[in-house]
Coordinates of C-alpha atoms in Angstrom, one line a residue:
X1 CA -54.8 33.9 -22.1
X2 CA -51.2 32.9 -23.7
X3 CA -48.4 35.1 -22.4
X4 CA -45.0 35.5 -24.6
X5 CA -41.8 36.6 -23.3
X6 CA -38.5 37.8 -24.9
X7 CA -35.9 37.1 -24.2
X8 CA -32.7 39.2 -25.3
X9 CA -29.4 38.9 -24.8
X10 CA -26.4 37.0 -26.4
X11 CA -26.6 33.1 -25.9
X12 CA -23.9 30.0 -26.5
X13 CA -25.0 27.5 -28.6
X14 CA -26.7 24.9 -25.3
X15 CA -28.5 28.2 -24.6
X16 CA -26.7 29.8 -21.2
X17 CA -25.2 33.1 -20.7
X18 CA -20.9 31.9 -20.5
X19 CA -19.7 33.0 -17.2
X20 CA -17.4 35.8 -18.7
X21 CA -20.5 37.4 -19.6
X22 CA -21.8 38.5 -15.9
X23 CA -17.9 38.5 -14.8
X24 CA -18.0 36.4 -11.4
X25 CA -15.2 37.2 -9.3
X26 CA -13.6 33.8 -8.2
X27 CA -10.3 33.3 -6.2
X28 CA -7.3 32.5 -8.0
X29 CA -4.9 33.4 -5.1
X30 CA -4.5 33.1 -0.9
X31 CA -2.0 34.5 1.0
X32 CA -1.5 34.5 4.6
X33 CA 0.2 37.5 5.8
X34 CA 2.1 38.4 9.8
X35 CA 1.9 34.9 10.6
X36 CA 4.8 34.2 12.8
X37 CA 4.0 30.9 14.6
X38 CA 2.5 28.9 12.0
X39 CA 3.5 27.9 8.0
X40 CA 0.8 29.5 5.4
X41 CA 0.4 25.9 4.6
X42 CA -0.9 25.0 7.8
X43 CA -2.9 28.4 8.1
X44 CA -4.8 27.4 4.7
X45 CA -5.8 24.1 5.9
X46 CA -8.4 25.5 8.0
X47 CA -10.1 27.4 6.0
X48 CA -12.7 27.0 2.7
X49 CA -11.5 29.5 0.3
X50 CA -8.5 27.9 -1.8
X51 CA -6.4 29.1 -5.0
X52 CA -7.2 26.8 -7.7
X53 CA -4.4 23.7 -8.4
X54 CA -2.0 24.7 -11.1
X55 CA -3.0 21.8 -13.4
X56 CA -6.8 23.9 -13.1
X57 CA -5.4 27.0 -14.2
X58 CA -4.4 25.5 -17.1
X59 CA -7.8 25.0 -18.4
X60 CA -7.3 28.6 -20.1
X61 CA -10.2 28.2 -22.0
X62 CA -12.7 28.8 -18.7
X63 CA -13.2 30.2 -15.6
X64 CA -11.9 28.2 -12.6
X65 CA -12.0 28.5 -8.4
X66 CA -13.9 29.2 -6.2
X67 CA -16.3 32.0 -6.7
X68 CA -15.5 34.5 -4.1
X69 CA -18.4 34.7 -1.5
X70 CA -17.6 37.9 0.9
X71 CA -19.7 35.9 3.7
X72 CA -17.1 32.9 3.4
X73 CA -13.7 34.8 3.7
X74 CA -15.2 36.2 6.5
X75 CA -16.2 32.5 8.1
X76 CA -12.6 31.7 7.2
X77 CA -11.4 34.9 9.4
X78 CA -13.1 33.4 12.4
X79 CA -11.6 29.9 11.2
X80 CA -8.3 31.4 11.8
X81 CA -9.2 33.1 15.2
X82 CA -10.5 30.0 16.7
X83 CA -7.0 28.1 15.0
X84 CA -5.1 30.5 16.7
X85 CA -7.3 30.8 20.3
X86 CA -7.1 27.3 20.5
X87 CA -3.4 27.1 20.1
X88 CA -2.4 29.9 23.0
X89 CA -3.4 32.9 21.1
X90 CA -6.3 34.7 22.9
X91 CA -5.7 37.7 22.1
X92 CA -5.0 36.9 18.1
X93 CA -6.3 39.6 15.5
X94 CA -7.5 38.5 12.2
X95 CA -8.4 40.8 8.9
X96 CA -8.9 40.3 5.7
X97 CA -8.6 42.3 1.7
X98 CA -9.1 41.5 -1.6
X99 CA -7.4 42.7 -4.4
X100 CA -7.9 42.2 -8.1
X101 CA -5.2 40.2 -10.3
X102 CA -4.4 40.4 -14.0
X103 CA -7.9 39.9 -15.4
X104 CA -11.0 41.6 -13.3
X105 CA -12.2 38.0 -12.1
X106 CA -9.4 36.6 -10.9
X107 CA -9.5 37.6 -6.7
X108 CA -6.6 37.7 -4.5
X109 CA -7.6 36.9 -0.9
X110 CA -5.4 38.2 1.5
X111 CA -5.6 37.2 5.4
X112 CA -4.3 39.8 7.9
X113 CA -3.0 38.3 11.2
X114 CA -1.3 40.2 15.0
X115 CA -1.1 37.4 16.7
X116 CA 0.3 38.8 20.3
X117 CA 1.5 37.1 23.0
X118 CA 0.3 33.7 23.6
X119 CA -1.0 32.1 27.5
X120 CA 2.0 30.2 28.6
X121 CA 2.1 27.3 31.3
X122 CA 3.1 28.2 34.8
X123 CA 2.8 25.2 37.0
X124 CA 2.2 21.6 36.1
X125 CA -0.2 19.3 39.2
X126 CA -0.6 15.4 38.0
X127 CA -2.8 13.6 40.3
X128 CA -3.7 9.9 40.5
X129 CA -7.2 8.2 42.2
X130 CA -6.6 4.4 42.7
X131 CA -7.0 2.0 45.4
X132 CA -4.5 0.8 47.9
X133 CA -4.3 -2.6 46.2
X134 CA -2.9 -1.1 42.8
X135 CA -0.7 1.9 44.0
X136 CA 2.2 -0.4 44.2
X137 CA 1.8 -1.2 41.1
X138 CA 1.4 2.3 39.6
X139 CA 4.6 3.6 41.6
X140 CA 6.7 0.5 39.7
X141 CA 5.1 1.1 36.5
X142 CA 7.4 1.5 34.0
X143 CA 5.4 3.1 31.3
X144 CA 3.4 5.2 33.3
X145 CA 6.5 6.5 35.2
X146 CA 8.0 8.0 31.8
X147 CA 4.4 9.5 30.1
X148 CA 4.5 11.3 33.7
X149 CA 8.3 12.7 32.9
X150 CA 7.1 13.5 29.4
X151 CA 3.9 14.9 29.3
X152 CA 2.7 16.9 26.5
X153 CA 2.2 20.2 28.5
X154 CA 5.3 21.4 30.3
X155 CA 5.9 24.8 32.4
X156 CA 6.9 27.4 30.0
X157 CA 5.0 26.3 26.9
X158 CA 1.9 27.3 25.2
X159 CA -1.0 26.4 26.7
X160 CA -3.2 24.6 23.8
X161 CA -6.4 23.6 24.3
X162 CA -6.7 22.3 20.9
X163 CA -4.4 19.3 22.4
X164 CA -6.1 18.6 25.7
X165 CA -8.2 15.8 24.1
X166 CA -5.7 14.1 22.5
X167 CA -3.6 14.0 25.7
X168 CA -6.7 12.8 27.7
X169 CA -7.1 10.4 25.2
X170 CA -3.5 9.5 25.1
X171 CA -3.6 9.2 28.9
X172 CA -6.6 6.9 29.2
X173 CA -5.6 5.0 26.5
X174 CA -2.7 4.0 28.5
X175 CA -4.2 3.5 31.8
X176 CA -6.4 0.8 29.9
X177 CA -3.5 -0.9 28.5
X178 CA -1.9 -1.3 32.2
X179 CA -5.5 -3.0 33.4
X180 CA -7.5 -0.1 34.2
X181 CA -10.8 0.1 31.3
X182 CA -12.6 2.3 33.4
X183 CA -10.1 4.7 33.9
X184 CA -10.7 8.8 33.2
X185 CA -8.8 11.1 32.6
X186 CA -9.4 14.7 32.7
X187 CA -7.0 18.3 32.4
X188 CA -8.0 21.4 33.9
X189 CA -6.3 25.0 33.8
X190 CA -6.9 28.0 35.7
X191 CA -5.8 30.6 32.9
X192 CA -4.9 34.1 34.1
X193 CA -5.6 36.4 30.5
X194 CA -4.2 39.5 32.2
X195 CA -0.4 37.5 33.5
X196 CA -0.8 35.6 30.4
X197 CA -0.1 32.0 32.3
X198 CA -2.2 28.6 33.0
X199 CA -2.3 26.6 36.4
X200 CA -2.6 22.9 34.7
X201 CA -3.8 19.9 36.6
X202 CA -3.8 16.3 34.9
X203 CA -7.4 14.5 37.3
X204 CA -6.7 10.7 36.7
X205 CA -9.3 8.4 38.2
X206 CA -8.4 5.4 37.1
X207 CA -11.0 2.5 39.0
X208 CA -10.3 -0.8 39.4
X209 CA -7.3 -2.9 38.0
X210 CA -9.3 -6.2 36.5
X211 CA -8.7 -9.5 34.1
X212 CA -10.7 -11.1 31.7
X213 CA -13.4 -13.4 32.6
X214 CA -15.8 -14.4 29.8
X215 CA -16.0 -14.2 26.1
X216 CA -19.5 -14.5 24.4
X217 CA -20.4 -14.7 20.9
X218 CA -23.4 -14.0 18.9
X219 CA -24.9 -15.1 15.6
X220 CA -22.1 -17.3 14.7
X221 CA -24.2 -20.5 13.4
X222 CA -21.8 -22.5 11.5
X223 CA -18.6 -21.4 13.2
X224 CA -18.1 -23.1 16.4
X225 CA -18.4 -20.1 19.5
X226 CA -15.0 -22.0 20.6
X227 CA -13.3 -21.3 17.7
X228 CA -14.2 -17.7 17.3
X229 CA -12.8 -17.0 21.0
X230 CA -9.6 -18.9 20.2
X231 CA -9.2 -16.7 17.3
X232 CA -9.3 -13.6 19.6
X233 CA -6.0 -14.9 21.7
X234 CA -7.9 -13.5 24.8
X235 CA -7.1 -15.6 27.8
X236 CA -9.3 -16.1 30.9
X237 CA -7.5 -14.5 34.0
X238 CA -5.4 -12.7 32.2
X239 CA -4.7 -8.9 33.1
X240 CA -7.0 -6.7 30.6
X241 CA -5.3 -4.4 27.8
X242 CA -7.2 -2.5 25.0
X243 CA -4.4 -3.7 23.4
X244 CA -5.5 -6.9 23.1
X245 CA -9.0 -6.3 22.3
X246 CA -7.9 -4.6 19.6
X247 CA -5.7 -7.3 18.2
X248 CA -8.3 -9.7 19.0
X249 CA -11.1 -7.6 16.7
X250 CA -8.1 -7.9 13.7
X251 CA -7.8 -10.9 14.1
X252 CA -11.2 -12.1 14.2
X253 CA -12.2 -9.5 11.7
X254 CA -9.6 -10.9 9.4
X255 CA -10.7 -14.6 9.6
X256 CA -11.8 -16.2 6.1
X257 CA -14.8 -18.0 7.4
X258 CA -16.3 -14.4 9.1
X259 CA -18.2 -11.1 6.3
X260 CA -18.0 -9.1 10.0
X261 CA -16.6 -8.8 13.3
X262 CA -17.3 -6.2 16.3
X263 CA -15.5 -6.9 19.4
X264 CA -17.0 -4.6 22.7
X265 CA -16.9 -4.7 25.8
X266 CA -20.4 -4.8 27.0
X267 CA -22.3 -3.1 30.2
X268 CA -21.4 -4.6 33.3
X269 CA -20.5 -4.3 36.6
X270 CA -17.2 -2.0 37.1
X271 CA -15.4 -4.6 38.9
X272 CA -12.4 -6.9 38.8
X273 CA -13.7 -8.9 35.4
X274 CA -14.4 -7.9 32.1
X275 CA -16.3 -9.7 29.8
X276 CA -16.0 -9.7 26.3
X277 CA -18.9 -9.4 23.7
X278 CA -18.3 -10.5 20.1
X279 CA -20.8 -9.9 16.9
X280 CA -19.8 -11.8 13.7
X281 CA -21.5 -12.5 10.6
X282 CA -20.5 -15.4 8.3
X283 CA -19.3 -16.0 5.2
X284 CA -20.8 -18.6 2.6
X285 CA -19.6 -22.0 3.7
X286 CA -18.9 -22.8 0.0
X287 CA -18.4 -20.1 -2.8
X288 CA -17.3 -20.6 -6.1
X289 CA -15.1 -17.6 -8.2
X290 CA -14.6 -16.9 -11.4
X291 CA -11.9 -13.8 -12.8
X292 CA -10.8 -13.0 -16.3
X293 CA -8.3 -10.5 -17.5
X294 CA -6.1 -9.0 -19.4
X295 CA -1.9 -9.0 -19.5
X296 CA 1.2 -7.9 -21.6
X297 CA 1.7 -7.3 -25.4
X298 CA 4.4 -9.5 -26.6
X299 CA 6.5 -7.3 -29.2
X300 CA 5.7 -4.1 -31.3
X301 CA 6.5 -5.5 -34.6
X302 CA 4.3 -9.5 -33.7
X303 CA 1.4 -7.5 -34.4
X304 CA -2.0 -8.3 -33.1
X305 CA -2.6 -11.9 -34.9
X306 CA -1.2 -13.1 -31.1
X307 CA -4.3 -11.3 -29.2
X308 CA -5.8 -14.6 -27.6
X309 CA -2.2 -14.1 -25.8
X310 CA -3.2 -11.4 -24.0
X311 CA -6.0 -12.7 -22.3
X312 CA -6.1 -15.3 -18.8
X313 CA -8.5 -16.5 -16.4
X314 CA -9.3 -18.1 -13.7
X315 CA -11.6 -19.8 -11.2
X316 CA -12.0 -21.6 -8.0
X317 CA -13.8 -23.9 -5.2
X318 CA -13.6 -23.1 -1.9
X319 CA -15.0 -24.2 0.9
X320 CA -14.4 -22.4 4.4
X321 CA -15.1 -24.7 7.6
X322 CA -13.6 -28.0 6.9
X323 CA -14.3 -30.5 9.5
X324 CA -16.5 -27.4 11.4
X325 CA -13.5 -25.4 12.5
X326 CA -12.6 -22.9 10.3
X327 CA -10.4 -25.0 8.3
X328 CA -10.4 -23.6 4.5
X329 CA -10.0 -25.9 1.2
X330 CA -9.3 -24.3 -2.1
X331 CA -9.2 -25.1 -5.3
X332 CA -7.7 -23.0 -8.1
X333 CA -7.2 -23.5 -11.9
X334 CA -5.7 -20.8 -14.1
X335 CA -4.9 -20.4 -17.7
X336 CA -2.7 -18.5 -20.5
X337 CA -0.7 -18.8 -23.1
X338 CA 1.9 -18.4 -20.6
X339 CA 1.2 -20.6 -17.9
X340 CA -1.6 -23.1 -17.1
X341 CA -2.0 -24.3 -13.5
X342 CA -4.0 -25.9 -10.8
X343 CA -3.5 -25.9 -7.1
X344 CA -4.9 -27.3 -4.1
X345 CA -4.9 -25.3 -0.6
X346 CA -5.8 -26.7 3.1
X347 CA -5.3 -24.1 5.7
X348 CA -5.2 -24.2 9.0
X349 CA -5.9 -20.8 10.1
X350 CA -4.7 -21.3 13.9
X351 CA -1.4 -23.2 14.5
X352 CA -0.4 -22.5 18.1
X353 CA -1.6 -19.0 18.4
X354 CA -3.8 -16.5 16.0
X355 CA -0.7 -15.1 14.8
X356 CA 0.4 -18.8 13.2
X357 CA -1.1 -20.7 10.2
X358 CA -0.1 -23.5 8.0
X359 CA -0.9 -24.2 4.7
X360 CA -0.4 -27.2 2.6
X361 CA -0.8 -26.8 -1.5
X362 CA -0.1 -29.3 -4.1
X363 CA -0.1 -28.3 -7.6
X364 CA 0.4 -29.1 -11.5
X365 CA 1.9 -26.6 -13.8
X366 CA 2.8 -26.1 -17.3
X367 CA 5.0 -22.8 -18.4
X368 CA 5.6 -22.1 -22.1
X369 CA 8.3 -19.7 -21.9
X370 CA 10.6 -18.6 -24.5
X371 CA 13.8 -20.8 -24.2
X372 CA 12.2 -23.7 -22.3
X373 CA 8.4 -25.3 -21.8
X374 CA 8.4 -27.4 -18.2
X375 CA 5.6 -29.3 -16.6
X376 CA 5.9 -29.3 -12.8
X377 CA 3.9 -30.9 -10.1
X378 CA 4.6 -31.2 -6.5
X379 CA 3.4 -29.4 -3.3
X380 CA 4.4 -27.0 -1.0
X381 CA 4.2 -26.4 2.8
X382 CA 4.3 -22.8 4.3
X383 CA 4.2 -21.9 7.8
X384 CA 3.1 -18.2 8.0
X385 CA 3.6 -15.9 11.3
X386 CA 1.9 -12.6 11.6
X387 CA 4.6 -10.7 13.6
X388 CA 2.0 -7.7 13.5
X389 CA 0.0 -5.5 10.9
X390 CA 3.2 -4.4 9.4
X391 CA 5.7 -7.0 9.8
X392 CA 5.0 -10.8 8.2
X393 CA 6.7 -14.0 7.8
X394 CA 6.9 -17.1 6.0
X395 CA 9.7 -20.5 6.1
X396 CA 7.7 -23.2 3.5
X397 CA 9.1 -26.3 2.0
X398 CA 8.1 -27.4 -1.9
X399 CA 9.3 -30.7 -3.4
X400 CA 8.0 -30.5 -7.1
X401 CA 9.0 -33.1 -10.1
X402 CA 10.0 -31.3 -13.2
X403 CA 10.2 -32.2 -16.8
X404 CA 11.6 -29.4 -19.1
X405 CA 12.3 -29.5 -22.3
X406 CA 14.8 -26.4 -24.2
X407 CA 13.6 -24.1 -26.9
X408 CA 17.0 -24.9 -28.9
X409 CA 16.7 -25.8 -32.6
X410 CA 21.0 -26.4 -31.9
X411 CA 20.5 -29.1 -29.5
X412 CA 18.8 -32.7 -30.4
X413 CA 15.7 -33.2 -28.9
X414 CA 16.8 -36.4 -26.3
X415 CA 19.3 -34.2 -25.1
X416 CA 17.1 -31.2 -24.7
X417 CA 14.8 -32.6 -22.3
X418 CA 16.0 -32.5 -18.3
X419 CA 14.1 -34.9 -16.0
X420 CA 14.8 -33.2 -12.3
X421 CA 13.5 -33.0 -8.8
X422 CA 13.8 -29.6 -6.4
X423 CA 13.6 -30.1 -2.7
X424 CA 14.1 -26.4 -1.3
X425 CA 13.3 -24.8 2.3
X426 CA 12.4 -20.6 1.3
X427 CA 12.4 -18.1 4.2
X428 CA 10.9 -14.7 3.9
X429 CA 9.3 -11.5 5.2
X430 CA 7.4 -8.4 4.7
X431 CA 8.1 -5.2 6.9
X432 CA 6.3 -1.8 6.0
X433 CA 6.4 1.2 7.5
X434 CA 4.0 4.1 7.5
X435 CA 3.0 2.0 4.0
X436 CA -0.2 3.6 1.6
X437 CA 0.4 1.8 -0.9
X438 CA 0.7 3.7 -4.2
X439 CA 1.4 7.1 -1.8
X440 CA 3.4 6.7 0.7
X441 CA 5.7 4.5 2.9
X442 CA 8.0 2.0 2.2
X443 CA 8.2 -2.3 2.2
X444 CA 11.6 -4.3 2.1
X445 CA 11.1 -7.6 1.1
X446 CA 13.7 -10.6 1.8
X447 CA 13.8 -13.7 0.9
X448 CA 16.5 -17.0 0.8
X449 CA 16.1 -20.6 -1.0
X450 CA 18.0 -23.3 0.4
X451 CA 17.5 -26.1 -2.1
X452 CA 19.3 -29.8 -1.6
X453 CA 20.6 -28.7 1.7
X454 CA 20.9 -32.2 2.6
X455 CA 21.3 -33.9 -1.4
X456 CA 18.4 -34.7 -1.8
X457 CA 17.6 -32.7 -5.0
X458 CA 19.0 -33.1 -8.2
X459 CA 20.0 -29.6 -8.1
X460 CA 22.0 -27.7 -4.8
X461 CA 21.8 -24.0 -4.9
X462 CA 21.8 -21.1 -2.8
X463 CA 19.7 -17.9 -4.2
X464 CA 18.9 -14.7 -1.9
X465 CA 17.5 -11.7 -2.8
X466 CA 15.8 -8.2 -1.9
X467 CA 12.7 -6.0 -3.0
X468 CA 12.9 -2.5 -1.2
X469 CA 9.8 -0.1 -2.1
X470 CA 9.6 3.8 -1.2
X471 CA 6.5 6.3 -2.1
X472 CA 7.1 9.7 -1.6
X473 CA 3.7 12.6 -1.6
X474 CA 5.6 15.6 -3.2
X475 CA 2.3 17.3 -3.8
X476 CA -1.4 16.4 -3.1
X477 CA -1.5 15.5 -6.9
X478 CA 2.2 14.0 -7.3
X479 CA 3.9 11.3 -5.8
X480 CA 7.4 9.9 -6.6
X481 CA 7.5 5.4 -6.5
X482 CA 11.0 3.9 -6.0
X483 CA 12.1 0.5 -6.2
X484 CA 15.7 -1.4 -5.9
X485 CA 15.3 -5.1 -6.1
X486 CA 18.4 -7.5 -6.6
X487 CA 19.0 -11.2 -6.0
X488 CA 21.4 -13.6 -6.9
X489 CA 22.1 -18.0 -6.9
X490 CA 25.5 -17.1 -4.8
X491 CA 26.0 -21.1 -4.6
X492 CA 25.9 -23.9 -6.9
X493 CA 27.2 -27.5 -6.1
X494 CA 26.2 -27.9 -10.4
X495 CA 28.1 -25.7 -13.0
X496 CA 25.1 -25.1 -14.8
X497 CA 21.3 -24.9 -13.9
X498 CA 18.3 -25.8 -15.2
X499 CA 16.3 -22.8 -17.3
X500 CA 13.2 -22.6 -14.6
X501 CA 16.1 -21.9 -11.6
X502 CA 18.0 -19.4 -13.4
X503 CA 16.8 -15.3 -12.8
X504 CA 15.5 -13.6 -15.4
X505 CA 14.0 -10.0 -15.8
X506 CA 12.6 -7.1 -17.9
X507 CA 8.5 -7.4 -18.3
X508 CA 5.4 -5.2 -17.0
X509 CA 6.6 -4.8 -13.2
X510 CA 10.5 -4.8 -13.7
X511 CA 12.4 -3.2 -16.4
X512 CA 10.1 -2.1 -19.2
X513 CA 11.1 -1.4 -22.6
X514 CA 12.1 -5.1 -22.3
X515 CA 9.3 -7.6 -22.5
X516 CA 8.8 -10.5 -20.2
X517 CA 12.3 -12.2 -19.0
X518 CA 13.7 -10.3 -22.3
X519 CA 16.8 -8.3 -20.4
X520 CA 20.0 -9.9 -20.1
X521 CA 21.7 -12.9 -22.1
X522 CA 20.5 -14.6 -25.0
X523 CA 21.2 -17.1 -27.3
X524 CA 20.3 -17.6 -31.5
X525 CA 17.8 -19.9 -32.5
X526 CA 18.4 -21.5 -36.0
X527 CA 15.9 -22.6 -38.4
X528 CA 16.0 -26.1 -40.0
X529 CA 17.8 -24.4 -42.8
X530 CA 20.1 -23.0 -40.3
X531 CA 19.1 -19.5 -41.5
X532 CA 18.4 -16.8 -37.8
X533 CA 15.7 -17.1 -36.3
X534 CA 15.2 -15.7 -33.2
X535 CA 16.8 -14.8 -29.9
X536 CA 16.0 -16.7 -26.3
X537 CA 16.5 -15.2 -23.1
X538 CA 18.7 -18.0 -21.3
X539 CA 18.6 -16.3 -17.7
X540 CA 21.6 -15.9 -15.8
X541 CA 22.6 -15.9 -11.7
X542 CA 22.4 -12.9 -10.5
X543 CA 20.0 -9.3 -11.4
X544 CA 20.0 -6.2 -10.0
X545 CA 16.8 -3.7 -11.6
X546 CA 15.5 -0.2 -10.0
X547 CA 12.7 2.0 -10.9
X548 CA 11.7 5.7 -10.5
X549 CA 8.2 6.6 -10.8
X550 CA 6.8 10.1 -10.8
X551 CA 2.9 9.5 -10.9
X552 CA 0.4 12.9 -11.6
X553 CA -3.1 12.7 -10.5
X554 CA -4.9 14.2 -13.3
X555 CA -8.3 14.1 -11.4
X556 CA -8.4 17.7 -11.7
X557 CA -8.4 17.7 -15.7
X558 CA -9.9 14.3 -16.6
X559 CA -11.4 12.4 -13.5
X560 CA -10.1 9.2 -13.0
X561 CA -7.0 9.5 -14.9
X562 CA -3.4 9.8 -14.4
X563 CA -0.6 10.2 -15.9
X564 CA 3.3 8.5 -15.2
X565 CA 7.3 8.8 -16.6
X566 CA 9.8 6.5 -15.6
X567 CA 13.2 5.6 -15.7
X568 CA 13.8 1.9 -15.4
X569 CA 17.3 0.1 -14.6
X570 CA 18.6 -3.0 -14.3
X571 CA 20.6 -6.3 -15.6
X572 CA 21.2 -9.8 -15.3
X573 CA 24.5 -11.6 -15.0
X574 CA 25.4 -15.1 -16.4
X575 CA 27.9 -15.5 -13.2
X576 CA 28.4 -12.9 -10.3
X577 CA 32.2 -12.5 -12.2
X578 CA 30.4 -11.3 -15.1
X579 CA 28.9 -8.2 -13.0
X580 CA 31.8 -5.7 -13.5
X581 CA 31.8 -6.1 -17.7
X582 CA 28.3 -6.2 -18.3
X583 CA 26.6 -2.6 -17.5
X584 CA 23.1 -2.3 -17.0
X585 CA 20.6 -1.2 -19.6
X586 CA 18.2 1.4 -19.1
X587 CA 14.6 2.3 -20.6
X588 CA 12.7 5.2 -20.4
X589 CA 8.8 6.5 -20.7
X590 CA 6.1 7.2 -19.6
X591 CA 2.1 6.3 -19.4
X592 CA -1.7 6.5 -18.6
X593 CA -3.0 5.5 -15.4
X594 CA -7.4 5.6 -14.9
X595 CA -8.6 4.6 -11.6
X596 CA -11.0 1.6 -12.3
X597 CA -13.7 0.2 -9.3
X598 CA -11.3 -3.1 -10.2
X599 CA -7.8 -1.0 -10.2
X600 CA -6.0 1.4 -11.7
X601 CA -5.7 0.4 -15.8
X602 CA -2.2 0.7 -16.6
X603 CA -0.9 1.5 -20.0
X604 CA 2.8 1.9 -20.7
X605 CA 5.4 3.1 -23.3
X606 CA 9.0 2.5 -22.5
X607 CA 12.4 3.2 -25.1
X608 CA 15.7 1.1 -24.7
X609 CA 18.1 3.5 -24.3
X610 CA 21.0 1.3 -25.0
X611 CA 20.4 -2.1 -26.3
X612 CA 22.7 -4.7 -27.2
X613 CA 22.8 -5.9 -30.7
X614 CA 20.4 -9.6 -29.1
X615 CA 17.6 -6.4 -28.1
X616 CA 17.5 -5.2 -31.7
X617 CA 17.7 -8.9 -33.5
X618 CA 21.3 -8.1 -35.2
X619 CA 23.1 -11.6 -35.8
X620 CA 26.5 -11.7 -36.9
X621 CA 26.1 -8.1 -38.7
X622 CA 22.9 -8.5 -40.1
X623 CA 19.7 -6.9 -39.2
X624 CA 16.6 -8.7 -38.8
X625 CA 14.5 -6.4 -36.7
X626 CA 12.6 -3.2 -37.1
X627 CA 12.8 -0.1 -35.3
X628 CA 9.7 -1.2 -32.9
X629 CA 12.1 -3.4 -31.4
X630 CA 14.0 -0.4 -29.6
X631 CA 10.1 -0.4 -27.5
X632 CA 7.8 -1.6 -25.4
X633 CA 4.2 -1.5 -24.8
X634 CA 2.6 -3.1 -21.6
X635 CA -0.7 -3.3 -20.3
X636 CA -2.3 -4.7 -17.3
X637 CA -4.6 -3.8 -14.0
X638 CA -2.2 -2.3 -11.2
X639 CA 0.4 -0.3 -11.0
X640 CA 4.0 -1.5 -11.9
X641 CA 5.0 -1.7 -8.3

C-alpha cells in the first residue's frame, strides 16, 4: 500500500534547513587561563578545538567554526594534562567552561590550568659499555665528550619525558657517526613523586666499531653497478658513519639516471664490517619532453593584436646513459617572440667525486630586444661543485661569436652592426639556510664575471653582483617576502660596450610597473620622417633593485587562491658616477595567485610612482603616451622570486 509522508517546515531553495534555524553551537574563540610555563599558542597546538581564522570570520553570511562537541572538549582537557605531564608536571589539573558570546551559536571554550610544582632532576649518571679496544677512542673523542658535558637533562631542570626519545636518538646518531652502527642508548629515571625529584641514568651500549666492506646493488639493468657504487662515495675500509649513508642516499637518488634509489644496511652479523645494499629503479635511457608556456604582456597600450607574443615553447631530447656510464646528452630548442635558442649539453656527473660534475654546452641563440637584435653562437664549459644540500658553487668559461644590430634609425645600418667575440670566466655560488621556498628562510647568490682576462676578447670588462632573498612567515596565512639585488660593471677597458653586455632591469620578476628591461636610461627612436616613434632602453653599468611583498593565502575563503601586495624599487645607471644624480624609481601594486598543479599562476598589476618623461613617452615636451603608460601588467607561472 502506498504511504505518504508530509514534511512541514521552512526550507531553503536547495531544500535543506539552514544551520541558523537549528542554532548549532560553534567554537568561535578558545582561551587558556592559568598557564605560566607555556604560551597560549603552544597549548593550542596540542588540542583539537580551535577558533576560525580571521579570514573565515569574515564570511558573515554563514556560520563558521568547528561544531561544538563537549566530548571533544573533554578530550582536549586530557590532551592538555598529558602535555604537561610529559614535561614534568605530574600533578597538573585542567578544567573547562563554555561561555556564550554576542550570538547564541558563538561559543568561547575556556581551559583553566593549575600547573602545581614539577618534578626536577636531582642527579645525572652517564655510562658507556664499549670494548677495551674502542675505549681509548671514546675517551679522546671530542664530539662524545662535548655531548656528555652538554646533556639536555641537567641537575635542577624539569624531568621531561617528552624529550626522552629525542635525546636517545641524538645519542644513537652521534655514536653511529663515530663508527658504531649497532649503538643503543636508553634513558632510565627513578622518580620520587612525593619529593618531586628524579635520578636520571644514561645507559649506552655501543657494540663493535665497524668499517665499510661491500656495497651491493639490486635492479641495475642498464646503469652499471660500479657507477652506482661510485655515486655513493662509500669506500671499502673507511670507518662506518650514518652521515655517509645519508649522503650516499642523497647522491644516488639525485642521479639523473635513477627514478628511485634506497640505500640501506641489510641484516648481517654484528661484527667490525658493514655491508651496504642499494636498491634502484632506472629512468628510461631516452626521452622526449615538450613544454609550452605563457609569458608577459608587453605594454597595456599595445592592445592584444600581438597576443601571439605571449606564448613560448620548448622541446628537448635526452639520452641519460651515454657510453653506459650515466653521462647525459641533451638537445634543447626553445622559442618565443623575444628569444630562440638551440643548445646541446653533455654532462659528466662524476668528475673526481660525487659532489663534482662537468657540463659542456654549445649553443646558438637569437634575441630580439627593444633596443637591439643579436645572434650568438658559442660554447660554455661549467664545473659544478655541491658542497652540501645548502651550498653549491660553479666556475664556467664561455666563448661566443656575436653579431649585434642596434635598433636606432639615427645610425646608418653598416655602423650599427657590431661583430665581436666574448671570452668570459664566471664564478657563482648559491647558499641557503632554513629555506622553504616562498615560505621561510633566506638565500644568497653572488656572481663574478671576468671577460677578456688575457686580452683574447673583443671587449674586456669585469662584472659582479649579488642576489639575496628572505622569507618570513608572519602567520600561517601571511608571508613577507623580501629581495635585494645589485650588479655592476666595475671595470671596462673600452669606453663603450655592446648592448647585450650592458645591465638592464625591470619586468615580471624584478621592478614591476616597468616591463622587460624598460627601467633606467632610454633613447628616442625616430621614424623615417624624423618624427618621434618610441623610446628604447639602452642599459647601463650599474643597477640596484629591491622588492617587499606580502603574500596572503585565501584558501579558507577560496581554495588555492591568494593575493599579494608589493612595493618594488630600483634603477639602472649609465655608470657608477651617475648613481648619486639619478634617484631610485618605485612601483607599487598587487595581484592574484592561484596554486595550480604546475605552480602558482600569477597576475600582477603595478603603478609607477615616480616615472620619468621617457617612461610616459614624453618627447621634447610633447606627450605621445596615454594613462596606461603608468601601469604594468604581468602574467606568469611561478612567484616573482
